[in-house]
mmCIF file of C-alpha atoms and ligand atoms in Angstrom:
data_model
loop_
_atom_site.group_PDB
_atom_site.id
_atom_site.type_symbol
_atom_site.label_atom_id
_atom_site.label_comp_id
_atom_site.label_asym_id
_atom_site.label_seq_id
_atom_site.Cartn_x
_atom_site.Cartn_y
_atom_site.Cartn_z
ATOM 1 C CA MET A 1 0.022 -0.325 0.327
ATOM 2 C CA ALA A 2 1.029 3.656 -0.927
ATOM 3 C CA ILE A 3 1.947 6.029 1.845
ATOM 4 C CA ALA A 4 -0.897 8.492 1.964
ATOM 5 C CA ARG A 5 -0.813 12.283 1.947
ATOM 6 C CA GLN A 6 0.260 14.518 4.726
ATOM 7 C CA LEU A 7 -1.922 15.411 7.501
ATOM 8 C CA ASP A 8 -4.510 18.275 5.602
ATOM 9 C CA VAL A 9 -7.133 20.307 7.075
ATOM 10 C CA GLN A 10 -8.841 22.860 5.596
ATOM 11 C CA LEU A 11 -11.845 25.045 6.699
ATOM 12 C CA ILE A 12 -14.915 24.227 4.945
ATOM 13 C CA ALA A 13 -17.664 26.356 6.635
ATOM 14 C CA HIS A 14 -18.219 28.783 9.239
ATOM 15 C CA SER A 15 -21.062 30.640 11.000
ATOM 16 C CA GLN A 16 -21.973 33.619 9.333
ATOM 17 C CA PHE A 17 -23.720 36.436 11.807
ATOM 18 C CA THR A 18 -26.785 38.698 10.917
ATOM 19 C CA PRO A 19 -27.155 41.280 13.870
ATOM 20 C CA PRO A 20 -31.055 41.423 14.353
ATOM 21 C CA SER A 21 -32.781 45.072 14.171
ATOM 22 C CA GLY A 22 -34.716 46.712 17.042
ATOM 23 C CA THR A 23 -32.056 46.114 19.944
ATOM 24 C CA GLY A 24 -29.729 49.001 19.283
ATOM 25 C CA TRP A 25 -26.579 46.852 19.521
ATOM 26 C CA GLU A 26 -24.153 46.910 16.785
ATOM 27 C CA PRO A 27 -21.373 44.279 16.367
ATOM 28 C CA GLN A 28 -18.086 45.535 17.016
ATOM 29 C CA ASP A 29 -16.055 46.688 13.818
ATOM 30 C CA GLY A 30 -13.488 44.431 12.298
ATOM 31 C CA VAL A 31 -14.840 41.603 14.840
ATOM 32 C CA SER A 32 -15.193 37.943 13.399
ATOM 33 C CA ASP A 33 -18.942 36.764 12.903
ATOM 34 C CA ALA A 34 -18.565 34.089 15.125
ATOM 35 C CA GLU A 35 -16.956 36.268 18.089
ATOM 36 C CA SER A 36 -19.935 39.031 17.319
ATOM 37 C CA LEU A 37 -22.685 36.203 17.429
ATOM 38 C CA VAL A 38 -21.498 34.670 20.705
ATOM 39 C CA GLU A 39 -21.246 38.097 22.731
ATOM 40 C CA PHE A 40 -24.602 38.784 21.310
ATOM 41 C CA ALA A 41 -25.661 35.441 22.591
ATOM 42 C CA GLY A 42 -24.228 36.514 26.046
ATOM 43 C CA ARG A 43 -26.058 39.691 26.119
ATOM 44 C CA ALA A 44 -29.371 38.240 24.690
ATOM 45 C CA CYS A 45 -29.499 36.691 28.429
ATOM 46 C CA TYR A 46 -29.386 39.551 30.416
ATOM 47 C CA GLU A 47 -30.401 42.110 27.595
ATOM 48 C CA SER A 48 -26.827 43.943 27.806
ATOM 49 C CA PHE A 49 -27.137 45.229 24.495
ATOM 50 C CA ASP A 50 -26.058 48.739 25.831
ATOM 51 C CA ARG A 51 -23.154 47.194 27.014
ATOM 52 C CA PRO A 52 -23.449 49.259 30.592
ATOM 53 C CA ASN A 53 -20.389 47.225 31.907
ATOM 54 C CA PRO A 54 -17.252 49.655 30.922
ATOM 55 C CA ARG A 55 -14.799 46.587 31.739
ATOM 56 C CA THR A 56 -16.354 44.302 29.344
ATOM 57 C CA ALA A 57 -17.497 46.988 26.293
ATOM 58 C CA GLU A 58 -15.163 45.765 23.897
ATOM 59 C CA ASN A 59 -16.178 42.494 22.604
ATOM 60 C CA ASP A 60 -12.801 40.481 23.497
ATOM 61 C CA ALA A 61 -12.903 41.602 27.220
ATOM 62 C CA TYR A 62 -16.529 40.410 27.233
ATOM 63 C CA LEU A 63 -15.635 37.225 25.436
ATOM 64 C CA ARG A 64 -12.838 36.728 27.811
ATOM 65 C CA HIS A 65 -15.134 37.030 31.000
ATOM 66 C CA LEU A 66 -17.250 34.708 29.719
ATOM 67 C CA MET A 67 -15.045 32.104 29.753
ATOM 68 C CA GLU A 68 -13.203 32.905 32.699
ATOM 69 C CA VAL A 69 -16.613 32.752 34.589
ATOM 70 C CA GLY A 70 -17.553 29.723 32.608
ATOM 71 C CA HIS A 71 -20.564 30.965 31.163
ATOM 72 C CA HIS A 72 -19.777 28.584 27.896
ATOM 73 C CA GLY A 73 -23.530 28.286 27.044
ATOM 74 C CA PRO A 74 -23.187 31.405 23.991
ATOM 75 C CA LEU A 75 -19.843 29.857 22.321
ATOM 76 C CA GLU A 76 -22.442 26.890 21.364
ATOM 77 C CA HIS A 77 -23.865 29.065 18.896
ATOM 78 C CA ALA A 78 -20.480 29.831 16.633
ATOM 79 C CA HIS A 79 -19.448 26.139 14.324
ATOM 80 C CA ALA A 80 -16.613 25.515 12.323
ATOM 81 C CA THR A 81 -16.413 22.446 10.010
ATOM 82 C CA MET A 82 -13.565 21.140 8.347
ATOM 83 C CA TYR A 83 -12.723 18.924 6.114
ATOM 84 C CA VAL A 84 -9.837 16.529 7.158
ATOM 85 C CA ARG A 85 -7.218 14.360 5.178
ATOM 86 C CA GLY A 86 -4.307 11.883 5.368
ATOM 87 C CA ILE A 87 -5.813 10.784 8.860
ATOM 88 C CA SER A 88 -5.579 7.380 9.732
ATOM 89 C CA ARG A 89 -8.730 5.384 10.971
ATOM 90 C CA ALA A 90 -6.498 4.959 14.277
ATOM 91 C CA ALA A 91 -6.779 8.384 14.789
ATOM 92 C CA ALA A 92 -10.248 9.185 13.549
ATOM 93 C CA ASN A 93 -11.235 6.844 15.653
ATOM 94 C CA GLU A 94 -10.042 9.128 18.497
ATOM 95 C CA LEU A 95 -11.698 12.116 16.733
ATOM 96 C CA MET A 96 -15.099 10.374 17.187
ATOM 97 C CA ARG A 97 -14.798 9.428 20.896
ATOM 98 C CA HIS A 98 -16.206 13.354 20.979
ATOM 99 C CA ARG A 99 -19.521 13.086 20.704
ATOM 100 C CA HIS A 100 -20.689 16.941 20.367
ATOM 101 C CA PHE A 101 -19.008 16.696 17.020
ATOM 102 C CA SER A 102 -21.152 15.693 13.606
ATOM 103 C CA PHE A 103 -19.151 13.291 11.184
ATOM 104 C CA SER A 104 -19.578 12.642 7.645
ATOM 105 C CA GLN A 105 -16.129 9.699 7.163
ATOM 106 C CA LEU A 106 -15.371 8.105 3.910
ATOM 107 C CA SER A 107 -16.838 4.839 3.461
ATOM 108 C CA GLN A 108 -15.016 1.700 2.918
ATOM 109 C CA ARG A 109 -17.915 -0.348 1.856
ATOM 110 C CA PHE A 110 -19.192 2.118 -1.100
ATOM 111 C CA VAL A 111 -15.720 3.446 -1.866
ATOM 112 C CA PRO A 112 -13.403 1.620 -3.438
ATOM 113 C CA THR A 113 -10.249 0.304 -1.172
ATOM 114 C CA GLU A 114 -8.385 -0.805 -4.081
ATOM 115 C CA SER A 115 -6.295 2.333 -3.686
ATOM 116 C CA ALA A 116 -6.254 2.760 -0.039
ATOM 117 C CA GLU A 117 -3.141 4.069 1.151
ATOM 118 C CA VAL A 118 -1.442 4.278 5.079
ATOM 119 C CA VAL A 119 -0.407 7.163 7.155
ATOM 120 C CA VAL A 120 2.601 5.968 9.091
ATOM 121 C CA PRO A 121 3.152 7.097 12.220
ATOM 122 C CA GLN A 122 6.113 9.537 12.540
ATOM 123 C CA ALA A 123 8.448 7.550 15.361
ATOM 124 C CA ILE A 124 7.996 4.504 12.227
ATOM 125 C CA ALA A 125 8.642 6.721 9.041
ATOM 126 C CA GLU A 126 11.706 8.471 10.359
ATOM 127 C CA ASP A 127 13.768 4.576 10.608
ATOM 128 C CA GLU A 128 13.855 2.785 7.161
ATOM 129 C CA GLU A 129 13.696 -0.228 8.327
ATOM 130 C CA LEU A 130 10.834 0.184 11.137
ATOM 131 C CA LYS A 131 8.971 1.993 7.917
ATOM 132 C CA ARG A 132 9.706 -1.042 5.451
ATOM 133 C CA LEU A 133 8.298 -3.521 8.082
ATOM 134 C CA LEU A 134 5.134 -1.205 8.217
ATOM 135 C CA LEU A 135 4.959 -1.070 4.491
ATOM 136 C CA ASN A 136 5.059 -4.819 4.183
ATOM 137 C CA ALA A 137 2.749 -5.716 6.521
ATOM 138 C CA ALA A 138 0.475 -3.216 4.705
ATOM 139 C CA ASP A 139 0.798 -4.638 1.753
ATOM 140 C CA GLU A 140 0.367 -8.354 2.826
ATOM 141 C CA ALA A 141 -2.853 -7.287 4.561
ATOM 142 C CA ARG A 142 -3.802 -5.785 1.279
ATOM 143 C CA PHE A 143 -3.102 -9.186 -0.709
ATOM 144 C CA VAL A 144 -5.088 -10.946 1.611
ATOM 145 C CA TYR A 145 -8.108 -8.011 1.191
ATOM 146 C CA ASP A 146 -7.682 -8.734 -2.362
ATOM 147 C CA GLU A 147 -8.378 -12.419 -2.080
ATOM 148 C CA LEU A 148 -11.131 -11.969 0.809
ATOM 149 C CA LEU A 149 -12.979 -9.876 -1.763
ATOM 150 C CA ASP A 150 -12.265 -12.258 -4.875
ATOM 151 C CA ALA A 151 -13.642 -15.079 -2.590
ATOM 152 C CA LEU A 152 -16.684 -12.828 -1.155
ATOM 153 C CA GLU A 153 -17.770 -12.023 -4.560
ATOM 154 C CA GLN A 154 -17.950 -15.284 -5.701
ATOM 155 C CA ARG A 155 -19.669 -16.458 -3.028
ATOM 156 C CA LEU A 156 -22.377 -13.954 -3.104
ATOM 157 C CA ALA A 157 -22.657 -14.714 -6.961
ATOM 158 C CA ASP A 158 -26.546 -15.363 -6.538
ATOM 159 C CA GLU A 159 -27.147 -11.428 -5.403
ATOM 160 C CA PRO A 160 -28.119 -10.148 -8.895
ATOM 161 C CA ASN A 161 -27.327 -6.846 -7.987
ATOM 162 C CA ALA A 162 -23.877 -5.869 -8.381
ATOM 163 C CA LEU A 163 -23.669 -2.592 -6.290
ATOM 164 C CA LEU A 164 -24.820 -4.329 -3.623
ATOM 165 C CA ARG A 165 -22.723 -7.669 -4.073
ATOM 166 C CA ARG A 166 -19.673 -5.950 -3.947
ATOM 167 C CA LYS A 167 -20.688 -3.900 -0.806
ATOM 168 C CA GLN A 168 -21.247 -6.921 1.133
ATOM 169 C CA ALA A 169 -17.631 -8.425 0.172
ATOM 170 C CA ARG A 170 -16.203 -5.038 1.064
ATOM 171 C CA GLN A 171 -17.807 -4.743 4.151
ATOM 172 C CA ALA A 172 -16.319 -7.907 5.481
ATOM 173 C CA ALA A 173 -13.353 -7.985 3.715
ATOM 174 C CA ARG A 174 -12.259 -4.520 5.125
ATOM 175 C CA ALA A 175 -11.772 -6.262 8.424
ATOM 176 C CA ILE A 176 -8.159 -7.139 7.446
ATOM 177 C CA LEU A 177 -7.243 -3.354 6.669
ATOM 178 C CA PRO A 178 -4.848 -1.824 8.865
ATOM 179 C CA ASN A 179 -5.516 0.883 11.610
ATOM 180 C CA ALA A 180 -3.068 2.700 9.473
ATOM 181 C CA THR A 181 -5.299 3.252 6.470
ATOM 182 C CA GLU A 182 -5.753 6.541 5.431
ATOM 183 C CA SER A 183 -9.747 8.116 6.319
ATOM 184 C CA ARG A 184 -11.445 11.499 5.408
ATOM 185 C CA VAL A 185 -13.470 12.685 7.658
ATOM 186 C CA VAL A 186 -16.048 15.942 7.250
ATOM 187 C CA VAL A 187 -15.881 17.489 11.527
ATOM 188 C CA SER A 188 -18.682 19.798 12.528
ATOM 189 C CA GLY A 189 -18.793 21.237 15.598
ATOM 190 C CA ASN A 190 -19.633 24.364 17.680
ATOM 191 C CA LEU A 191 -16.605 26.589 19.084
ATOM 192 C CA ARG A 192 -17.214 25.271 22.951
ATOM 193 C CA THR A 193 -16.793 21.864 21.445
ATOM 194 C CA TRP A 194 -13.741 22.562 19.212
ATOM 195 C CA ARG A 195 -12.501 24.350 22.640
ATOM 196 C CA HIS A 196 -12.806 20.707 24.403
ATOM 197 C CA PHE A 197 -11.474 19.073 21.558
ATOM 198 C CA ILE A 198 -8.257 20.846 21.665
ATOM 199 C CA ALA A 199 -7.786 21.163 25.437
ATOM 200 C CA VAL A 200 -7.805 17.141 25.871
ATOM 201 C CA ARG A 201 -6.229 16.201 22.109
ATOM 202 C CA ALA A 202 -3.541 18.864 21.902
ATOM 203 C CA THR A 203 -1.786 18.343 25.254
ATOM 204 C CA GLU A 204 1.531 15.791 25.339
ATOM 205 C CA HIS A 205 -0.718 13.432 26.492
ATOM 206 C CA ALA A 206 -2.626 13.119 23.444
ATOM 207 C CA ASP A 207 -1.376 10.383 20.651
ATOM 208 C CA LEU A 208 0.870 12.578 18.232
ATOM 209 C CA GLU A 209 -1.381 12.328 14.783
ATOM 210 C CA ILE A 210 -4.220 13.204 16.998
ATOM 211 C CA ARG A 211 -2.279 15.914 18.184
ATOM 212 C CA THR A 212 -1.010 17.447 15.563
ATOM 213 C CA LEU A 213 -4.675 17.089 13.969
ATOM 214 C CA ALA A 214 -5.291 19.453 17.420
ATOM 215 C CA VAL A 215 -2.467 21.924 16.617
ATOM 216 C CA ARG A 216 -3.541 22.121 13.240
ATOM 217 C CA CYS A 217 -7.441 23.115 14.215
ATOM 218 C CA LEU A 218 -6.213 25.228 17.071
ATOM 219 C CA ARG A 219 -4.765 27.429 14.051
ATOM 220 C CA VAL A 220 -7.402 27.294 11.556
ATOM 221 C CA LEU A 221 -9.712 28.551 14.336
ATOM 222 C CA SER A 222 -7.506 31.330 16.250
ATOM 223 C CA ASP A 223 -8.509 33.363 12.551
ATOM 224 C CA VAL A 224 -12.122 32.225 12.974
ATOM 225 C CA ALA A 225 -12.462 33.443 16.673
ATOM 226 C CA PRO A 226 -8.997 35.039 17.580
ATOM 227 C CA THR A 227 -9.683 36.077 21.194
ATOM 228 C CA LEU A 228 -11.858 32.817 21.920
ATOM 229 C CA PHE A 229 -8.547 30.571 21.562
ATOM 230 C CA ALA A 230 -6.138 33.385 22.923
ATOM 231 C CA ASP A 231 -5.855 31.779 25.611
ATOM 232 C CA PHE A 232 -3.868 28.747 24.365
ATOM 233 C CA GLN A 233 -0.587 28.577 23.764
ATOM 234 C CA ILE A 234 1.542 25.854 21.102
ATOM 235 C CA GLN A 235 4.598 25.161 22.073
ATOM 236 C CA GLN A 236 7.263 22.823 21.065
ATOM 237 C CA LEU A 237 8.419 19.435 22.422
ATOM 238 C CA ALA A 238 11.851 18.172 22.709
ATOM 239 C CA ASP A 239 11.183 15.852 20.235
ATOM 240 C CA GLY A 240 10.110 18.748 17.839
ATOM 241 C CA SER A 241 6.148 18.362 17.706
ATOM 242 C CA GLU A 242 3.661 20.330 18.845
ATOM 243 C CA MET A 243 1.607 20.851 21.552
ATOM 244 C CA ALA A 244 -0.745 22.835 23.120
ATOM 245 C CA ILE A 245 -2.301 24.226 26.469
ATOM 246 C CA SER A 246 -4.800 26.911 27.840
ATOM 247 C CA SER A 247 -4.160 29.271 30.245
ATOM 248 C CA LEU A 248 -7.199 29.249 31.596
ATOM 249 C CA VAL A 249 -7.676 26.852 34.816
ATOM 250 C CA SER A 250 -11.309 25.758 34.400
ATOM 251 C CA GLU A 251 -11.597 24.689 30.540
ATOM 252 C CA MET A 252 -15.037 23.583 29.781
HETATM 253 C C1 FAD B 1 -4.646 11.124 26.929
HETATM 254 C C2 FAD B 1 -6.239 10.481 26.398
HETATM 255 C C3 FAD B 1 -5.631 9.042 26.514
HETATM 256 C C4 FAD B 1 -7.213 8.370 26.446
HETATM 257 N N1 FAD B 1 -7.266 7.027 26.135
HETATM 258 C C5 FAD B 1 -7.885 6.357 26.550
HETATM 259 C C6 FAD B 1 -8.390 4.746 26.159
HETATM 260 O O1 FAD B 1 -7.627 3.985 26.751
HETATM 261 N N2 FAD B 1 -9.690 4.133 26.215
HETATM 262 C C7 FAD B 1 -10.818 4.736 25.608
HETATM 263 O O2 FAD B 1 -11.840 4.151 25.848
HETATM 264 N N3 FAD B 1 -10.854 6.089 26.191
HETATM 265 C C8 FAD B 1 -9.742 7.263 25.786
HETATM 266 N N4 FAD B 1 -9.443 8.358 25.558
HETATM 267 C C9 FAD B 1 -10.773 9.053 25.225
HETATM 268 C C10 FAD B 1 -11.531 9.892 26.577
HETATM 269 O O3 FAD B 1 -11.765 8.758 27.436
HETATM 270 C C11 FAD B 1 -12.888 10.062 25.739
HETATM 271 O O4 FAD B 1 -13.593 9.086 25.579
HETATM 272 C C12 FAD B 1 -12.189 10.924 24.622
HETATM 273 O O5 FAD B 1 -11.725 12.229 24.462
HETATM 274 C C13 FAD B 1 -13.600 12.219 24.691
HETATM 275 O O6 FAD B 1 -13.708 13.160 25.018
HETATM 276 P P1 FAD B 1 -14.952 13.543 26.504
HETATM 277 O O7 FAD B 1 -14.754 12.584 27.123
HETATM 278 O O8 FAD B 1 -14.489 14.889 27.177
HETATM 279 O O9 FAD B 1 -16.757 13.553 25.931
HETATM 280 P P2 FAD B 1 -17.006 14.595 24.825
HETATM 281 O O10 FAD B 1 -17.299 13.570 23.755
HETATM 282 O O11 FAD B 1 -15.584 15.578 24.108
HETATM 283 O O12 FAD B 1 -17.724 15.516 25.155
HETATM 284 C C14 FAD B 1 -17.455 16.611 25.802
HETATM 285 C C15 FAD B 1 -17.630 17.205 27.439
HETATM 286 O O13 FAD B 1 -18.956 16.973 27.525
HETATM 287 C C16 FAD B 1 -19.688 16.211 28.650
HETATM 288 N N5 FAD B 1 -20.000 15.065 28.302
HETATM 289 C C17 FAD B 1 -20.763 13.929 27.216
HETATM 290 N N6 FAD B 1 -21.291 13.035 26.960
HETATM 291 C C18 FAD B 1 -21.297 12.958 28.436
HETATM 292 C C19 FAD B 1 -21.988 12.085 29.066
HETATM 293 N N7 FAD B 1 -22.664 11.009 28.791
HETATM 294 N N8 FAD B 1 -21.856 11.844 30.536
HETATM 295 C C20 FAD B 1 -21.184 12.822 31.254
HETATM 296 N N9 FAD B 1 -20.704 14.338 30.325
HETATM 297 C C21 FAD B 1 -21.070 13.757 29.308
HETATM 298 C C22 FAD B 1 -18.804 15.718 28.904
HETATM 299 O O14 FAD B 1 -17.647 16.847 30.270
HETATM 300 C C23 FAD B 1 -17.599 16.109 28.110
HETATM 301 O O15 FAD B 1 -15.542 16.106 28.652
HETATM 302 C C24 FAD B 1 -8.075 9.038 25.667
HETATM 303 C C25 FAD B 1 -8.409 10.690 26.052
HETATM 304 C C26 FAD B 1 -7.447 10.975 26.510
HETATM 305 C C27 FAD B 1 -7.106 12.981 25.643
#
């Protein structure tokens, strides 16, 4: 099996905000839609549209205050969607443990896996011998996959619907495909969920692949909502990989 593309994370959608009329409140100039929406939702709780507290009159101070006091609900109104490619099935499985996200994942039952590629973990990729070992094992798994696919298709020969026959054969044969097989996922979530995902998956305790994904998402989201992700600091670990940690004590 060939080596998959590098991890690719692209922002494909995020919240647009249309301020309502009749409140007397206008978004602050230069503030992103996501952050104006979160401010509006927070102020709607108290109808504090006239910005009565000078300490939280500015959008960034207001959002920081929401996070500091744990008033996280307003963050749930702003959303972002990423398209992630070059991620292993193993890391995709970790990503999907986060229950407040919505997912659409490449189907191994419908999409031909004959051209599937593998994501090689960094610790293996930097050692030629280990890389060869992994790629050989992946090739063997691939060989067995093809054998199973052919045998299953023959056993299902009575099924007149060719598409169904192929799907049933693939869904059984994929059992032999490695955890390293590349996957592709559309993932959507509100900004509270993205913050939580980054808080737990960008730490040094997380697996390197999902940590790399979390740090990449943090960089993307820092453009969508700079203040809401400003408490996360990206740091480099001794092995050259990156992690991120929030300066806020209470997260979520
Ligand atoms: C370093 C690390 C190691 C891990 N190792 C393992 C492992 O060995 N085995 C394993 O199975 N998993 C493991 N996990 C996964 C972990 O246990 C969580 O399932 C995963 O990180 C999802 O995060 P979450 O639990 O915060 O839930 P999310 O789904 O991200 O939900 C966000 C928050 O919503 C709340 N919430 C959501 N659902 C519920 C609920 N049903 N009840 C109460 N509160 C809820 C919680 O406050 C939760 O923190 C590991 C995670 C990390 C970061």
